[in-house]
Short mmCIF file of C-alpha atoms in Angstrom, two decimals:
data_model
loop_
_atom_site.label_atom_id
_atom_site.label_comp_id
_atom_site.label_asym_id
_atom_site.label_seq_id
_atom_site.Cartn_x
_atom_site.Cartn_y
_atom_site.Cartn_z
CA UNK N 6 -118.27 -113.27 -46.43
CA UNK N 7 -118.53 -109.45 -47.46
CA UNK N 8 -115.44 -109.38 -49.31
CA UNK N 9 -117.22 -111.47 -52.22
CA UNK N 10 -119.78 -108.87 -52.95
CA UNK N 11 -117.62 -106.64 -55.01
CA UNK N 12 -116.17 -109.58 -56.79
CA UNK N 13 -120.03 -111.16 -57.27
CA UNK N 14 -120.99 -107.76 -58.48
CA UNK N 15 -118.28 -107.09 -61.09
CA UNK N 16 -118.86 -110.16 -62.45
CA UNK N 17 -122.57 -109.41 -62.78
CA UNK N 18 -121.80 -106.29 -64.76
CA UNK N 19 -119.42 -108.46 -67.12
CA UNK N 20 -122.03 -110.81 -67.85
CA UNK N 21 -124.74 -107.96 -68.56
CA UNK N 22 -121.65 -105.93 -70.84
CA UNK N 23 -121.52 -109.04 -72.71
CA UNK N 24 -124.99 -109.40 -73.27
CA UNK N 25 -125.58 -105.87 -74.65
CA UNK N 26 -122.44 -106.52 -76.85
CA UNK N 27 -123.98 -109.72 -78.39
CA UNK N 28 -127.33 -108.36 -78.96
CA UNK N 29 -126.17 -105.26 -80.20
CA UNK N 30 -123.70 -106.88 -82.61
CA UNK N 31 -126.84 -109.26 -83.73
CA UNK N 32 -129.03 -106.58 -84.59
CA UNK N 33 -125.80 -104.30 -86.50
CA UNK N 34 -124.80 -107.31 -88.64
CA UNK N 35 -128.81 -108.21 -89.33
CA UNK N 36 -129.75 -104.40 -90.33
CA UNK N 37 -126.22 -104.61 -92.86
CA UNK N 38 -126.71 -107.72 -94.36
CA UNK N 39 -130.24 -109.01 -93.28
CA UNK N 40 -131.03 -111.78 -90.71
CA UNK N 41 -130.70 -114.49 -92.89
CA UNK N 42 -127.10 -113.86 -94.05
CA UNK N 43 -125.94 -113.51 -90.04
CA UNK N 44 -124.53 -116.27 -88.62
CA UNK N 45 -123.79 -116.90 -84.81
CA UNK N 46 -120.03 -117.31 -85.64
CA UNK N 47 -120.61 -113.82 -87.10
CA UNK N 48 -122.11 -112.62 -83.91
CA UNK N 49 -119.94 -113.61 -81.73
CA UNK N 50 -116.69 -112.85 -83.84
CA UNK N 51 -118.09 -109.02 -83.85
CA UNK N 52 -118.63 -108.89 -80.22
CA UNK N 53 -115.11 -110.31 -79.47
CA UNK N 54 -116.16 -113.88 -77.60
CA UNK N 55 -116.35 -117.37 -78.58
CA UNK N 56 -119.13 -119.07 -80.27
CA UNK N 57 -119.33 -120.92 -77.29
CA UNK N 58 -119.54 -118.29 -75.16
CA UNK N 59 -122.33 -116.70 -77.46
CA UNK N 60 -124.50 -120.02 -76.83
CA UNK N 61 -124.08 -119.24 -72.93
CA UNK N 62 -126.45 -116.07 -73.55
CA UNK N 63 -128.77 -116.47 -76.85
CA UNK N 64 -130.22 -119.52 -78.01
CA UNK N 65 -130.49 -118.45 -81.59
CA UNK N 66 -129.65 -115.18 -83.80
CA UNK N 67 -132.95 -114.47 -83.81
CA UNK N 68 -133.30 -114.11 -79.92
CA UNK N 69 -130.45 -112.15 -80.02
CA UNK N 70 -131.46 -109.54 -82.50
CA UNK N 71 -135.10 -109.38 -80.78
CA UNK N 72 -133.25 -108.83 -77.50
CA UNK N 73 -131.32 -105.75 -79.23
CA UNK N 74 -135.05 -104.18 -80.11
CA UNK N 75 -136.68 -104.82 -77.24
CA UNK N 76 -133.95 -103.70 -74.58
CA UNK N 77 -135.15 -105.56 -71.76
CA UNK N 78 -138.74 -104.45 -72.05
CA UNK N 79 -140.09 -106.47 -69.48
CA UNK N 80 -137.87 -104.98 -66.57
CA UNK N 81 -139.12 -101.68 -67.80
CA UNK N 82 -142.39 -102.49 -67.59
CA UNK N 83 -142.34 -104.12 -64.06
CA UNK N 84 -140.45 -100.46 -62.92
CA UNK N 85 -142.78 -98.53 -64.77
CA UNK N 86 -145.73 -100.70 -62.94
CA UNK N 87 -143.99 -100.32 -59.54
CA UNK N 88 -143.56 -96.72 -60.11
CA UNK N 89 -147.55 -95.67 -60.66
CA UNK N 90 -149.21 -93.95 -57.56
CA UNK N 91 -150.63 -96.20 -54.83
CA UNK N 92 -154.07 -94.82 -55.83
CA UNK N 93 -154.09 -95.98 -59.25
CA UNK N 94 -156.14 -99.24 -59.70
CA UNK N 95 -153.97 -102.32 -60.42
CA UNK N 96 -155.94 -102.68 -64.01
CA UNK N 97 -155.00 -99.01 -64.77
CA UNK N 98 -151.36 -98.99 -63.66
CA UNK N 99 -150.68 -102.47 -65.83
CA UNK N 100 -152.23 -100.84 -68.88
CA UNK N 101 -150.44 -97.94 -68.33
CA UNK N 102 -147.16 -99.42 -68.08
CA UNK N 103 -147.62 -101.81 -70.72
CA UNK N 104 -148.46 -99.39 -73.17
CA UNK N 105 -145.85 -96.76 -72.39
CA UNK N 106 -143.14 -99.73 -73.19
CA UNK N 107 -145.05 -101.09 -76.03
CA UNK N 108 -145.54 -97.86 -78.02
CA UNK N 109 -142.45 -95.87 -77.12
CA UNK N 110 -140.91 -94.70 -80.34
CA UNK N 111 -138.79 -97.06 -82.14
CA UNK N 112 -136.20 -97.04 -84.98
CA UNK N 113 -138.15 -97.61 -88.46
CA UNK N 114 -135.19 -99.42 -90.01
CA UNK N 115 -135.49 -102.11 -86.64
CA UNK N 116 -139.13 -102.35 -86.64
CA UNK N 117 -139.37 -103.29 -90.31
CA UNK N 118 -136.51 -105.59 -89.67
CA UNK N 119 -138.33 -107.07 -86.70
CA UNK N 120 -141.86 -107.25 -88.74
CA UNK N 121 -140.92 -108.32 -92.11
CA UNK N 122 -139.23 -111.67 -90.90
CA UNK N 123 -141.44 -114.50 -90.06
CA UNK N 124 -138.65 -116.10 -87.90
CA UNK N 125 -137.99 -112.59 -86.40
CA UNK N 126 -141.75 -112.32 -85.71
CA UNK N 127 -142.03 -115.49 -83.87
CA UNK N 128 -138.97 -114.69 -81.51
CA UNK N 129 -140.45 -110.98 -80.94
CA UNK N 130 -144.20 -113.15 -80.00
CA UNK N 131 -142.06 -115.16 -77.41
CA UNK N 132 -140.60 -112.18 -75.54
CA UNK N 133 -144.19 -111.64 -73.90
CA UNK N 134 -143.36 -114.81 -72.24
CA UNK N 135 -140.71 -112.73 -70.30
CA UNK N 136 -143.22 -110.39 -68.65
CA UNK N 137 -144.13 -112.94 -66.29
CA UNK N 138 -141.26 -113.08 -63.69
CA UNK N 139 -140.70 -109.65 -63.02
CA UNK N 140 -144.16 -108.66 -63.20
CA UNK N 141 -145.25 -111.15 -60.77
CA UNK N 142 -142.56 -109.58 -58.38
CA UNK N 143 -144.12 -106.11 -59.31
CA UNK N 144 -147.78 -107.06 -58.63
CA UNK N 145 -146.84 -108.99 -55.50
CA UNK N 146 -145.32 -105.98 -53.86
CA UNK N 147 -148.17 -103.61 -55.14
CA UNK N 148 -151.00 -105.74 -53.67
CA UNK N 149 -148.80 -106.19 -50.49
CA UNK N 150 -148.12 -110.32 -50.70
CA UNK N 151 -151.41 -111.85 -51.48
CA UNK N 152 -152.03 -115.63 -51.66
CA UNK N 153 -149.12 -117.34 -53.24
CA UNK N 154 -150.74 -118.11 -56.65
CA UNK N 155 -152.16 -114.72 -57.15
CA UNK N 156 -149.55 -112.64 -58.52
CA UNK N 157 -148.07 -115.55 -60.83
CA UNK N 158 -151.43 -116.33 -62.08
CA UNK N 159 -152.17 -112.34 -62.96
CA UNK N 160 -148.86 -111.66 -64.33
CA UNK N 161 -149.03 -115.22 -66.48
CA UNK N 162 -152.40 -113.54 -67.65
CA UNK N 163 -151.08 -110.36 -68.68
CA UNK N 164 -147.98 -112.00 -70.50
CA UNK N 165 -150.70 -113.98 -72.51
CA UNK N 166 -152.70 -110.56 -73.10
CA UNK N 167 -149.97 -109.12 -74.54
CA UNK N 168 -148.93 -112.15 -76.72
CA UNK N 169 -152.31 -112.11 -77.81
CA UNK N 170 -152.10 -108.14 -78.90
CA UNK N 171 -148.92 -108.82 -80.76
CA UNK N 172 -150.08 -111.58 -82.70
CA UNK N 173 -152.55 -109.64 -83.94
CA UNK N 174 -150.86 -106.65 -84.65
CA UNK N 175 -148.08 -108.67 -86.59
CA UNK N 176 -150.82 -111.15 -88.61
CA UNK N 177 -153.59 -108.57 -89.56
CA UNK N 178 -155.85 -110.28 -92.32
CA UNK N 179 -155.79 -107.10 -94.18
CA UNK N 180 -154.34 -104.61 -95.17
CA UNK N 181 -150.46 -105.73 -94.78
CA UNK N 182 -148.25 -103.87 -92.52
CA UNK N 183 -146.80 -100.36 -93.46
CA UNK N 184 -144.50 -98.42 -91.76
CA UNK N 185 -146.75 -95.99 -90.75
CA UNK N 186 -149.08 -99.00 -89.41
CA UNK N 187 -145.73 -99.68 -87.17
CA UNK N 188 -144.60 -96.27 -86.20
CA UNK N 189 -147.49 -94.24 -85.23
CA UNK N 190 -148.01 -94.67 -81.29
CA UNK N 191 -151.40 -94.03 -81.93
CA UNK N 192 -152.15 -96.67 -84.14
CA UNK N 193 -153.40 -100.31 -84.25
CA UNK N 194 -150.90 -101.55 -81.43
CA UNK N 195 -152.06 -99.46 -78.47
CA UNK N 196 -155.80 -100.23 -79.26
CA UNK N 197 -155.04 -104.01 -79.52
CA UNK N 198 -153.16 -104.29 -76.24
CA UNK N 199 -155.84 -102.01 -74.37
CA UNK N 200 -158.59 -104.08 -75.41
CA UNK N 201 -156.88 -107.24 -74.80
CA UNK N 202 -155.97 -106.13 -71.10
CA UNK N 203 -159.39 -104.81 -70.76
CA UNK N 204 -160.69 -108.61 -70.57
CA UNK N 205 -158.37 -108.85 -67.35
CA UNK N 206 -159.77 -106.02 -65.49
CA UNK N 207 -162.35 -108.11 -63.55
CA UNK N 208 -159.43 -110.49 -62.35
CA UNK N 209 -157.26 -107.56 -61.43
CA UNK N 210 -159.67 -105.89 -59.67
CA UNK N 211 -160.78 -108.82 -57.59
CA UNK N 212 -157.35 -109.54 -56.40
CA UNK N 213 -157.01 -105.93 -55.32
CA UNK N 214 -160.22 -105.91 -53.67
CA UNK N 215 -158.73 -108.69 -51.39
CA UNK N 216 -156.21 -107.17 -50.29
CA UNK N 217 -155.45 -104.44 -46.98
CA UNK N 218 -153.96 -102.22 -49.27
CA UNK N 219 -157.23 -101.62 -51.26
CA UNK N 220 -159.11 -100.52 -48.25
CA UNK N 221 -156.11 -98.01 -46.89
CA UNK N 222 -157.00 -94.04 -46.93
CA UNK N 223 -155.24 -92.94 -50.10
#
């Protein structure tokens, strides 16, 4: 039985390498040609795979481009949450983890590509939903495995709050987006994220108060 484990690990590594190659090719071509001038066939060829293989990883060119820019942010958010000290409240830990990963410095050309193309903006907003599964696991472990729906409901709510903040950031009433508003970490995005997540603080505190870990000595 154990002889299959190395093969499984190698297969997963190859799949991850293919995914990275596809998303990086998609972003490179989008920056060179503009996203509307990039075809799935072009991305697959640049990554050295078939279009059929491409479709096993991404449903559209936009999804691949956005995946390159976000670079598995959902996993990094969950890891950041898990790494927060036990004495940090769940509400603060969630907020800090989200802000750290969503306001880290990004390449200006990538940000402008992502935020000035309507289709890419929509694809970027959709990535908020990918936070839910890893956050469910991280919250469940942090709370010491509460009742079954608790972590899932909290994670879904956090993902929804992040999406609301991102939508407000990407669709401001006025003035329009500028490079400076996108690139300054202390600008509007951190404020919007913080405000959206603050609405969940009572629920996060209530869930934490019901767990044994909340009452354990720190």
